[in-house]
Coordinates of C-alpha atoms in Angstrom, one line a residue:
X1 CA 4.8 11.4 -27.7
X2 CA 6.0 14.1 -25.7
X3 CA 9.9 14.4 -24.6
X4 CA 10.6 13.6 -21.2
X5 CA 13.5 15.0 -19.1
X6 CA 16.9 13.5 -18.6
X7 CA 18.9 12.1 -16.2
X8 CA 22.1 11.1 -17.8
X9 CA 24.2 13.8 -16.5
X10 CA 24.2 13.4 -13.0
X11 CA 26.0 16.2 -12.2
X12 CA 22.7 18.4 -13.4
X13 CA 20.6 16.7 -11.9
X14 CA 22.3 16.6 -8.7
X15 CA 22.5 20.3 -8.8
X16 CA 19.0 20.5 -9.5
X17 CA 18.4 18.7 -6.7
X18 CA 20.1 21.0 -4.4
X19 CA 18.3 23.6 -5.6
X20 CA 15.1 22.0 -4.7
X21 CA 16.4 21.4 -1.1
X22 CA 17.8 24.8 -0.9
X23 CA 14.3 26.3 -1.6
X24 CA 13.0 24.2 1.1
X25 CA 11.0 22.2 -1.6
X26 CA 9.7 19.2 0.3
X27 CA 7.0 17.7 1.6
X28 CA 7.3 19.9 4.9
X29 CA 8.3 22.9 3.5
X30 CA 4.9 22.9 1.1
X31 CA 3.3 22.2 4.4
X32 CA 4.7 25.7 6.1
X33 CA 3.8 27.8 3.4
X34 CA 0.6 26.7 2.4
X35 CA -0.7 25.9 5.3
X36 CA -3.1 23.0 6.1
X37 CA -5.7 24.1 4.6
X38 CA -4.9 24.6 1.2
X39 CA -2.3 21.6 2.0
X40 CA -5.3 19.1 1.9
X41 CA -7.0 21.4 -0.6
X42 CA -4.4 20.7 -3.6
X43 CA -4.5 16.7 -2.4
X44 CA -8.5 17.2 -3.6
X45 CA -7.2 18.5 -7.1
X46 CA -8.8 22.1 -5.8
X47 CA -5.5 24.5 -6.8
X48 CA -6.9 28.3 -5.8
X49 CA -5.9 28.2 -1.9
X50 CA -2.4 27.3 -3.5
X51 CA -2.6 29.7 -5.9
X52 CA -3.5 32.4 -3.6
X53 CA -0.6 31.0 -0.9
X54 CA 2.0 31.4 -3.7
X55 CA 1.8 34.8 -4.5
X56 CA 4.8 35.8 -3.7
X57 CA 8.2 35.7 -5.8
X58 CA 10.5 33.7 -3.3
X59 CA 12.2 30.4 -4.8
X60 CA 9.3 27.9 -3.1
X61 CA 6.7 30.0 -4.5
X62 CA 8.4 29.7 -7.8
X63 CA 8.8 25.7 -8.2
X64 CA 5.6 25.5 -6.5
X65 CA 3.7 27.0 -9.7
X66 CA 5.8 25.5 -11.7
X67 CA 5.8 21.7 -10.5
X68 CA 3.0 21.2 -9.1
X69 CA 0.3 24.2 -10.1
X70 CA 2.1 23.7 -13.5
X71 CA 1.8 27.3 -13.9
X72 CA 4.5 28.9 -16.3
X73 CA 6.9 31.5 -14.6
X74 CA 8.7 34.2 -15.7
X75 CA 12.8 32.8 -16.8
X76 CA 14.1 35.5 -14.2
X77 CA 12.1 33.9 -11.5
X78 CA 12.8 30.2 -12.6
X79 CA 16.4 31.2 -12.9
X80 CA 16.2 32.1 -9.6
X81 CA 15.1 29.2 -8.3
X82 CA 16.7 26.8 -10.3
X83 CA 20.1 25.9 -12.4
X84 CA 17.3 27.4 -15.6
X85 CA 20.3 26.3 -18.3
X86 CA 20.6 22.5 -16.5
X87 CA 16.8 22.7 -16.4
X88 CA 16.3 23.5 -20.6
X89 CA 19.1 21.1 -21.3
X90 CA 18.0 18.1 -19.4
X91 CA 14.3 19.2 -20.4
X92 CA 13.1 19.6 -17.3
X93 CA 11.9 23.1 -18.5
X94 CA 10.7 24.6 -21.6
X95 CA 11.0 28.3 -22.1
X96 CA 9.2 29.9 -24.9
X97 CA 9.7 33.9 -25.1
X98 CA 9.8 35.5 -21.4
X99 CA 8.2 32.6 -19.7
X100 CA 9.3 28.4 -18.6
X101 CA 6.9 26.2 -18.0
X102 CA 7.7 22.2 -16.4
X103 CA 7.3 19.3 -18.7
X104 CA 6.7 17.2 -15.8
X105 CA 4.5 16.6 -12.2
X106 CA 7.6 16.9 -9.6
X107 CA 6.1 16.1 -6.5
X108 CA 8.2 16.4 -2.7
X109 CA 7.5 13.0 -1.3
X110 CA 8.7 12.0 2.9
X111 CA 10.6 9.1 2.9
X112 CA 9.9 6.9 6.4
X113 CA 13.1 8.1 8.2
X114 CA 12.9 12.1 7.3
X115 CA 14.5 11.8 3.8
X116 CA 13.3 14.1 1.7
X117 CA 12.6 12.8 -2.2
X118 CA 10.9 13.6 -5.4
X119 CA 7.8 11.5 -7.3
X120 CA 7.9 12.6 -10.9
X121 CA 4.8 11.6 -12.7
X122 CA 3.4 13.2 -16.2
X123 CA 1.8 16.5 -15.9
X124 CA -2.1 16.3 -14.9
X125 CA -1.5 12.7 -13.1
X126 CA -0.5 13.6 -9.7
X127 CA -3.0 11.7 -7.9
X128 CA -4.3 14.7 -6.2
X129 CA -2.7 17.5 -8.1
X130 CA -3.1 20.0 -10.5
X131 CA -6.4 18.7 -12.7
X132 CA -5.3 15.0 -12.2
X133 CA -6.4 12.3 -13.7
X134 CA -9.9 11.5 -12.5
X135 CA -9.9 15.1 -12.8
X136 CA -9.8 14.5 -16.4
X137 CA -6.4 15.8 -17.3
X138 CA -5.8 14.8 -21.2
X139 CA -1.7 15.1 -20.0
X140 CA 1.1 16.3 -21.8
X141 CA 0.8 16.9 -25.5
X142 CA 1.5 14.5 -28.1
X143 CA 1.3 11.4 -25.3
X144 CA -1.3 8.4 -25.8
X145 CA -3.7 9.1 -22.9
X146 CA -3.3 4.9 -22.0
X147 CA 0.1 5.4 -21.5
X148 CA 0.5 8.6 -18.6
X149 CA 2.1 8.1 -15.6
X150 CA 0.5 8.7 -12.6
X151 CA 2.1 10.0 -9.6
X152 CA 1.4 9.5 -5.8
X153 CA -1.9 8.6 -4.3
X154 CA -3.6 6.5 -1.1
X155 CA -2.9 2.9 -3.1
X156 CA 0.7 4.1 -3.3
X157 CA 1.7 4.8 0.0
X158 CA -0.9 2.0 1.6
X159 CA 1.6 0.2 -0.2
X160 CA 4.6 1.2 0.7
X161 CA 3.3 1.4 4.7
X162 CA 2.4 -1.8 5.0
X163 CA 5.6 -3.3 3.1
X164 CA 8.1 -5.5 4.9
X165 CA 11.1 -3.3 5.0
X166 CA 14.0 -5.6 6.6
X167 CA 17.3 -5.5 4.8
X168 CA 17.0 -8.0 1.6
X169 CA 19.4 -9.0 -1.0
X170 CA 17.0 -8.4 -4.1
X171 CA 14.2 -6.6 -4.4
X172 CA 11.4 -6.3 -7.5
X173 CA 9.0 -3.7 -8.0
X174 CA 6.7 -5.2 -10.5
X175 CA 4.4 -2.7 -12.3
X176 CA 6.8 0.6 -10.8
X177 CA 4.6 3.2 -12.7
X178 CA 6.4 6.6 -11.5
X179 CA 9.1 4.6 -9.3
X180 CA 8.0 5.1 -5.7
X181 CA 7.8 1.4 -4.2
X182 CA 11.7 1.1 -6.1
X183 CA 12.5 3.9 -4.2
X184 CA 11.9 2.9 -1.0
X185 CA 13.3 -0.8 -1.5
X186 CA 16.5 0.7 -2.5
X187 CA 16.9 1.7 0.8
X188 CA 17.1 -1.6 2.3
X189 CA 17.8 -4.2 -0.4
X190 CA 21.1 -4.7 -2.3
X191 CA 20.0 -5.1 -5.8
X192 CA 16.5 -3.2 -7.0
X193 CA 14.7 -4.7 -10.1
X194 CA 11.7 -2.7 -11.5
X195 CA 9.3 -3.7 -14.6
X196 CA 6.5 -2.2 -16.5
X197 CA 4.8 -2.7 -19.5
X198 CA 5.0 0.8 -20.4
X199 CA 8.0 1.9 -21.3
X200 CA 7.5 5.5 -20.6
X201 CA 6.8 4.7 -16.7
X202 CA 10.2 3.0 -16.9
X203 CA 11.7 6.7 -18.3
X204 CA 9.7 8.4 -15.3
X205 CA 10.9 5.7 -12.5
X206 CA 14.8 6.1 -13.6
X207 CA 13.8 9.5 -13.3
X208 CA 12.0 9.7 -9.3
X209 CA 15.3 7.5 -8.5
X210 CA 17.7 10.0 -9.9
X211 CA 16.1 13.1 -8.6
X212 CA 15.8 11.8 -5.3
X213 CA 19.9 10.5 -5.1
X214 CA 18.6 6.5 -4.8
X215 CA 20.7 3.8 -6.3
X216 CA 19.6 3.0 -9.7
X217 CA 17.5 0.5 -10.5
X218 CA 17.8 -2.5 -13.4
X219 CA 14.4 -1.2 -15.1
X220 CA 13.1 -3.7 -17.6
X221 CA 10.1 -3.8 -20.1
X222 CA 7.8 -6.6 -20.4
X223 CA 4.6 -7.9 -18.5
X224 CA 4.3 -9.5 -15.4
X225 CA 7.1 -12.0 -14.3
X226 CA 8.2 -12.0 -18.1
X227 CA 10.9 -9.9 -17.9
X228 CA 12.9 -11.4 -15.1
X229 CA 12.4 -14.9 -17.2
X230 CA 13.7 -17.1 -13.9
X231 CA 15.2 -15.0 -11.2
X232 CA 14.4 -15.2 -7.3
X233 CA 13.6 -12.1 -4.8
X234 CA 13.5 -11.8 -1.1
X235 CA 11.2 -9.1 -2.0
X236 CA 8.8 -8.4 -4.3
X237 CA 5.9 -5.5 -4.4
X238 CA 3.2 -4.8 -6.9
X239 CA 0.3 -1.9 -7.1
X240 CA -1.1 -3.5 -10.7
X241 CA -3.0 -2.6 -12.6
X242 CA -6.2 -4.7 -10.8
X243 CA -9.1 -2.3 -12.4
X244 CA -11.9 -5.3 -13.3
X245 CA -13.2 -3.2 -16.4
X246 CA -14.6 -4.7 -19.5
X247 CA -11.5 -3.5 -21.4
X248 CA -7.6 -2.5 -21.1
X249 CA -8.5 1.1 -22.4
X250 CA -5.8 2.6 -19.8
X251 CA -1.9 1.1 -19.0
X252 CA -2.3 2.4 -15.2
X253 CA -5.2 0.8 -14.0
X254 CA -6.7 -2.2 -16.7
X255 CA -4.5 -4.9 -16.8
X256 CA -6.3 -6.3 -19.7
X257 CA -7.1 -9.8 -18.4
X258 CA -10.8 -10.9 -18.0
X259 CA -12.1 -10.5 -14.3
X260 CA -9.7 -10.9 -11.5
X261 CA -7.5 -12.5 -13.1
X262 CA -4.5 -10.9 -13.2
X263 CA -4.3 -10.4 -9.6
X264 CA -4.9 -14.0 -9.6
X265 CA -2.3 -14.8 -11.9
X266 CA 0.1 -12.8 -9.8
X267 CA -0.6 -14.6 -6.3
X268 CA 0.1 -17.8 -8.4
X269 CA 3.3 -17.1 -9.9
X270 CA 4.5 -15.4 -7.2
X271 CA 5.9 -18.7 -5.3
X272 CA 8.2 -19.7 -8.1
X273 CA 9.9 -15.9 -7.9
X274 CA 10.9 -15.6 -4.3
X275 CA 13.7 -17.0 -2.5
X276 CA 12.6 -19.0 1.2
X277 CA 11.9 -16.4 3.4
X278 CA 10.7 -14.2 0.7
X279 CA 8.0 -11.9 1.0
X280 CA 5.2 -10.7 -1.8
X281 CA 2.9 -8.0 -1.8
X282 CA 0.5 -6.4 -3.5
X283 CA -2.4 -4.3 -3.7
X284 CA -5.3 -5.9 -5.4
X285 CA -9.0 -5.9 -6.4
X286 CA -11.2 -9.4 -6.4
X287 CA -14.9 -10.1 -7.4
X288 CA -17.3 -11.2 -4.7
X289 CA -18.7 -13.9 -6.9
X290 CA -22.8 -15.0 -6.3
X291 CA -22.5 -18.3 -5.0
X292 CA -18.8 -18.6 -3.6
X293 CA -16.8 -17.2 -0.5
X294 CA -14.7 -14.7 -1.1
X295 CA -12.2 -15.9 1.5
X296 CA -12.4 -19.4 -0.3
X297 CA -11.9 -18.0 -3.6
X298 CA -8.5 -16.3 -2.7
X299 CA -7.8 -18.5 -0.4
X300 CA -7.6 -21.0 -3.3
X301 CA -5.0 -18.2 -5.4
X302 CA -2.1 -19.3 -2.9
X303 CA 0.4 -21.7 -4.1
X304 CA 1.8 -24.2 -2.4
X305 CA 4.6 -24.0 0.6
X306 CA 3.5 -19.6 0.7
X307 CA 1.7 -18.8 3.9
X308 CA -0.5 -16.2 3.0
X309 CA -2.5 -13.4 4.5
X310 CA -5.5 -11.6 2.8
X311 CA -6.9 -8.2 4.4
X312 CA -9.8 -7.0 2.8
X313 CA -10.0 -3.4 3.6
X314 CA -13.3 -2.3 1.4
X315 CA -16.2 -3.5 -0.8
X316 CA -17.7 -1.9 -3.6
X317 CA -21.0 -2.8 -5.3
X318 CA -21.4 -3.1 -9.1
X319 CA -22.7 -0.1 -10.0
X320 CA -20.5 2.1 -7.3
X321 CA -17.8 0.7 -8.6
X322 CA -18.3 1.5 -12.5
X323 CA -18.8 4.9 -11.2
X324 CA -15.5 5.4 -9.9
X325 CA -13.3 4.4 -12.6
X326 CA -16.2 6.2 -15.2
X327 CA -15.2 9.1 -13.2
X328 CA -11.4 8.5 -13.2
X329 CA -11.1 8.3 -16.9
X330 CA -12.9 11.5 -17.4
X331 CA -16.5 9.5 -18.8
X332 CA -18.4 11.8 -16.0
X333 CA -17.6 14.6 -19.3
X334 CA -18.2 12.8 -22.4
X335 CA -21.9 12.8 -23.5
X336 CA -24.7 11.4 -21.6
X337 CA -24.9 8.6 -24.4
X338 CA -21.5 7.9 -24.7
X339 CA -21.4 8.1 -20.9
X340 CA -25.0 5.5 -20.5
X341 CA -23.0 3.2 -22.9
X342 CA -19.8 2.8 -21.3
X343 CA -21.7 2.3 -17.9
X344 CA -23.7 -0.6 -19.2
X345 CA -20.3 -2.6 -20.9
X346 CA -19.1 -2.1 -17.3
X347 CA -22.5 -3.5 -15.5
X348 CA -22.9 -6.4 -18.6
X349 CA -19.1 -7.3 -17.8
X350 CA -20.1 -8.1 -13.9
X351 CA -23.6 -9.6 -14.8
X352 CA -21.3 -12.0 -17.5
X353 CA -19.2 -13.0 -14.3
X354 CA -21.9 -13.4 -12.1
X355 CA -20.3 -10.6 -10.0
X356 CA -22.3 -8.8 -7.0
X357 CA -19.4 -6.5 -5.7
X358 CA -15.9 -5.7 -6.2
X359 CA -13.7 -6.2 -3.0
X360 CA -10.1 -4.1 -2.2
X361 CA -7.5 -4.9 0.0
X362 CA -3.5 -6.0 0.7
X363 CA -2.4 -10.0 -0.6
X364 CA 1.0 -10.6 1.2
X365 CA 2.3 -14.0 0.6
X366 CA 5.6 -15.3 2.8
X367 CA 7.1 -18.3 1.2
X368 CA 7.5 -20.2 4.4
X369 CA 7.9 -24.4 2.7
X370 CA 5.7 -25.4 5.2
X371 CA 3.5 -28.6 4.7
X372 CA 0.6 -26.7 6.7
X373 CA 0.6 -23.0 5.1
X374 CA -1.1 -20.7 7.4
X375 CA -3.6 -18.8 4.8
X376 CA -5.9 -16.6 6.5
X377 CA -8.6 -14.1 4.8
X378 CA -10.2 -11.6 6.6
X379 CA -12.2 -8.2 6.5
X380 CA -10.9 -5.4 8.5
X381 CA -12.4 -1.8 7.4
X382 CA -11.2 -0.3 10.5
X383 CA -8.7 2.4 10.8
X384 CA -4.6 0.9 11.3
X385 CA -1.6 2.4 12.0
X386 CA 0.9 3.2 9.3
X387 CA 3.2 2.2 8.7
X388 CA 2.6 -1.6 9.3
X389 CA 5.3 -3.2 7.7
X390 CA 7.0 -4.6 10.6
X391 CA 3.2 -6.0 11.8
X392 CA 3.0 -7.5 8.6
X393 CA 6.1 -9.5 9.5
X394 CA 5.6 -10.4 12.9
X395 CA 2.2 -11.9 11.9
X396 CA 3.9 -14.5 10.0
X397 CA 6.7 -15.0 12.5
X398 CA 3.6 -15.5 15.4
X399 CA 2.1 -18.2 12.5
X400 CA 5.1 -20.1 12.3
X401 CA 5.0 -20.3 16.1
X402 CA 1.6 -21.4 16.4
X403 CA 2.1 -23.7 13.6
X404 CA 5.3 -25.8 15.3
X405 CA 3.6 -25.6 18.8
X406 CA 1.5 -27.9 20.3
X407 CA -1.0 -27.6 23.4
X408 CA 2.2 -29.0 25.3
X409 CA 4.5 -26.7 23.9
X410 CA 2.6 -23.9 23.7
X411 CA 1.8 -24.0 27.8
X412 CA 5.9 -24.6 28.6
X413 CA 6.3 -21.0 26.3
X414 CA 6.9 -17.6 28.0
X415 CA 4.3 -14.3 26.1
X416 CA 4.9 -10.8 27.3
X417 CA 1.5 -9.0 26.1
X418 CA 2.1 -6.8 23.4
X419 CA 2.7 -2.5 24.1
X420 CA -0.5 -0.7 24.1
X421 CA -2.8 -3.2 24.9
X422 CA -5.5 -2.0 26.7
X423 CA -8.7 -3.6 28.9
X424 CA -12.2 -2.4 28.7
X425 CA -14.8 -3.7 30.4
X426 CA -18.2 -3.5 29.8
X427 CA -21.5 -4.2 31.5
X428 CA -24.4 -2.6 33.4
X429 CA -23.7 0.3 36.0
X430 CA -23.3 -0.5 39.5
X431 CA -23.0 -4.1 39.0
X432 CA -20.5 -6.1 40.3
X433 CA -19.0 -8.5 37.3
X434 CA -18.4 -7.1 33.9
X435 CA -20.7 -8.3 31.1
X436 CA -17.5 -9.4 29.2
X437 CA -14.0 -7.7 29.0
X438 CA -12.1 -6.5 25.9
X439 CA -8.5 -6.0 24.5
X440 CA -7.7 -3.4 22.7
X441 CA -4.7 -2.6 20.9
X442 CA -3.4 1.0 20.5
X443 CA -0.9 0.2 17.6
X444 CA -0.8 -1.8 13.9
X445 CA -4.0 -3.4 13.7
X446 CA -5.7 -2.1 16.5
X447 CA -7.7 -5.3 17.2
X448 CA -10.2 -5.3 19.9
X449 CA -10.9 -9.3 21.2
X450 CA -13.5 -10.1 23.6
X451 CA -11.2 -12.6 26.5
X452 CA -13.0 -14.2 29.8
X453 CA -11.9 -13.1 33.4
X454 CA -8.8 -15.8 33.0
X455 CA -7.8 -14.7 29.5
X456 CA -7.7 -11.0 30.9
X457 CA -6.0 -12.1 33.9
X458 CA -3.8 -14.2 32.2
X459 CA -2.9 -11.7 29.8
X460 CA -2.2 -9.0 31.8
X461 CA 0.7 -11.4 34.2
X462 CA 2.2 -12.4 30.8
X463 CA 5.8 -10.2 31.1
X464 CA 8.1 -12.9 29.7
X465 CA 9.2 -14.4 32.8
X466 CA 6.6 -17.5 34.0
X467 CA 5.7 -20.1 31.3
X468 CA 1.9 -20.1 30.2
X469 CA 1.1 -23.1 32.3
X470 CA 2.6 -21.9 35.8
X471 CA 0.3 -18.7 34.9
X472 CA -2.6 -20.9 34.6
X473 CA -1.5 -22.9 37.5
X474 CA -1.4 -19.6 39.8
X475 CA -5.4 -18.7 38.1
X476 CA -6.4 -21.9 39.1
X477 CA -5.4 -21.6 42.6
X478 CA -6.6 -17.9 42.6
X479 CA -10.4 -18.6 41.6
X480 CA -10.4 -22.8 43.4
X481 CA -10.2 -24.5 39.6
X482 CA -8.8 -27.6 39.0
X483 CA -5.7 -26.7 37.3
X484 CA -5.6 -29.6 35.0
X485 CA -8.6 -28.6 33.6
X486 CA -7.9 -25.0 33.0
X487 CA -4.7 -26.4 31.2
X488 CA -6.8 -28.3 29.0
X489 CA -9.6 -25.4 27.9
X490 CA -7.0 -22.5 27.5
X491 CA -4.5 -23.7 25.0
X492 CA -7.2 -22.2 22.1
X493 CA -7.7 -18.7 23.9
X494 CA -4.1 -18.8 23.9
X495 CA -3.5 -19.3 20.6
X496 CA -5.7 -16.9 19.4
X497 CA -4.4 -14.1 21.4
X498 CA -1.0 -14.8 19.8
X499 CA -2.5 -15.5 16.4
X500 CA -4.2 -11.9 16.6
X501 CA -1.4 -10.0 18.3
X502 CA -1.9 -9.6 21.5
X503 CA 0.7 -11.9 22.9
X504 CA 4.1 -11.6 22.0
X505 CA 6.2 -15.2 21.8
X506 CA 9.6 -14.7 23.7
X507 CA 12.7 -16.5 22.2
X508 CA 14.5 -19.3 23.8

């Protein structure tokens, strides 16, 4: 296996990190001298515009080739650009003759609030970089291929968008991988815990943390919830390795259960891990099984006293599935026999489990210990706005309202209708009534719910000041209804207007 850097001085590492701030290496500063275009070209894995952009000798230019073109430089220019004898003894660099060369992916990364950090992963893995690894990168030399460490990609930060991100007590990054959900919970939670099976994503995590001046994290080796035997969280996140494959060929992606199962197993331990109030989330993948709902098959992972809510955001078939991760290990370059074989073990491995598609999406479970969970499953392919953590938690706040409110209580409640909610109305020119009106919202979710002439009305009056039923007592009178009876049909409008966003519950 192939040495990694250090951290344990850090002194060196801190200067190191000043260097890379000094050269303006971060996420914006790549931004200004690349430019866009070749920006978005090197997240394709398609280095030349970079190349071409980084012609020059200036310090950016430098780390540049060397992080993440993984280009070797000449030691005069890397010294210039970098503490070079901090570099060689920590093993960030190699130097062999005249030239230095990284031993690892180090990638500028924006934290939410304008920090400015660093994703180390091994070299060819930066989801997105420099050959990557659906790109077919064989990695550093000397290192199992199963065991590389990927860097940043889409699954990463959907993650880390759409986590909750109030200040916590204890946080656990299960499956860290190169470190970046751990780095962003040690910004709001006291105590970080991070696991993975592989113990050189472990080395690479401590290494993102240190790099990028976080706290450190307790980082422990073991699979799933073993390694943190019977502790509680108020936190914890998970991208796992949720591949369905027909084998665990690769530590990143196959978690080497059968199926869904691991995802599965996940949801169902989760419960017994998090502290009331907690929150869990995860990425995950699920088969769409012939025969059974999907909503009722996950529906069906939750434990008991966790309200849960399941957002499925794509769905593959079989065979475009197997394609994808056939491409992300490289098959796509192996022979077309080697290549035909390993597509049918993936396509025998579905027809085995009756499976007709693959579905992806977000699992967040909030442990709530209420006798009537609120579980809901839905598909939602639409575009959101990131990030969405604090969404995430104010759906479950507006289910715990809904869930100890009655039609009686729910009508002597004050709603303010949520910012960036806008009507649309639709129907045939020139005519006099709308066909039907719509919401729309502008932020998180960006819902769009069709509502009747007194839902929109009733909407739009909702600042927080009149209870729901004196706003339905002043429709009634408006358009000659009795008001009892509008009391009586509008409590289930109501509730799903709050339910889906559009209505904010005010305290007190």
């Amino acid at each position: 296996m192939s040495t990694l850097p250090s951290a344990a001085a850090p002194s060196r590492t801190a200067r190191l990190r000043d260097a890379l701030l000094a050269a303006d290496f971060t996420a914006d500063g790549l931004l200004d001298l690349l430019g866009a275009p070749a920006y978005a070209a090197l997240a394709r894995s398609e280095t030349v515009p970079a190349l071409r952009a980084t012609r020059g000798d200036g310090p950016l230019e430098t780390l540049v080739r060397l992080f993440l073109l993984q280009r070797p430089v000449a030691r005069a220019r890397a010294a210039a650009a970098l503490p070079l004898d901090d570099c060689l003894a920590d093993g960030w660099l190699t130097a062999d003759g005249d030239e230095a060369r990284a031993t690892v992916d180090v990638r500028p990364y924006g934290g939410p609030d304008g920090e400015d950090w660093w994703i180390v992963s091994d070299l060819g893995c930066a989801v997105g970089g420099a050959g990557g690894i659906a790109g077919g990168g064989a990695g550093p030399a000397g290192t199992d291929r199963s065991e590389l460490v990927l860097g940043v990609g889409g699954a990463s930060t959907t993650l880390a968008g759409i986590t909750v991100r109030t200040p916590v007590g204890s946080a656990l990054d299960l499956g860290t991988g190169s470190g970046i959900q751990a780095l962003h919970a040690a910004q709001h939670a006291a105590r970080v815990t991070a696991t993975d099976v592989n113990p050189r994503a472990l080395h690479i995590a401590r290494l993102t943390l240190a790099l990028s001046g976080a706290p450190e994290a307790d980082l422990r080796q073991g699979s799933l919830f073993e390694p943190v035997a019977d502790e509680k969280f108020d936190l914890i996140v998970s991208n796992p390795p949720f591949v369905i494959s027909p084998g665990a060929r690769l530590t990143y992606r196959d978690g080497g259960m059968g199926g869904d199962d691991l995802c599965r197993t996940l949801v169902g331990r989760a419960a017994d891990r998090l502290n009331d109030g907690g929150h869990c989330q995860l990425l995950a993948n699920w088969q769409h099984v012939e025969g059974e709902d999907w909503r009722e098959r996950l529906a069906s992972w939750v434990p008991a006293g966790c309200d849960a809510w399941i957002v499925q955001r794509e769905v593959q078939d079989v065979a475009q599935y197997a394609e994808l991760w056939l491409r992300d290990a490289g098959d796509h370059r192996t022979s077309p026999e080697e290549y035909a074989a390993r597509y049918d073990a993936w396509l025998d491995e579905f027809e085995s489990r009756r499976t007709k598609g693959i579905g992806f999406g977000w699992i967040t479970l909030f442990k709530s210990g209420a006798d009537r969970p609120s579980v809901i499953a839905e598909e939602w392919p639409h575009p959101v706005e990131q990030p969405l953590g604090a969404g995430v938690r104010e759906h479950f706040e507006r289910q715990e309202f809904l869930r100890t409110h009655d039609d009686a209580a729910l009508l002597g409640a004050r709603f303010r209708l949520a910012p960036e909610v806008v009507q649309e109305q639709v129907g045939l020119p020139g005519a006099e009534d709308p066909e039907h009106v719509v919401l729309r919202q502008n932020r998180g979710m960006r819902r769009a719910t069709k509502v009747d002439t007194v839902g929109a009305g009733f909407a739009g009056v909702c600042d927080g000041t009149l209870s729901a039923g004196r706003i339905l007592d002043a429709i009634a009178q408006l358009i000659g209804e009795d008001p009892v009876l509008l009391r009586d049909r509008t409590p289930e409008s109501i509730r799903l207007l709050v339910e889906q966003g559009f209505l904010i519950p005010e305290a007190g």
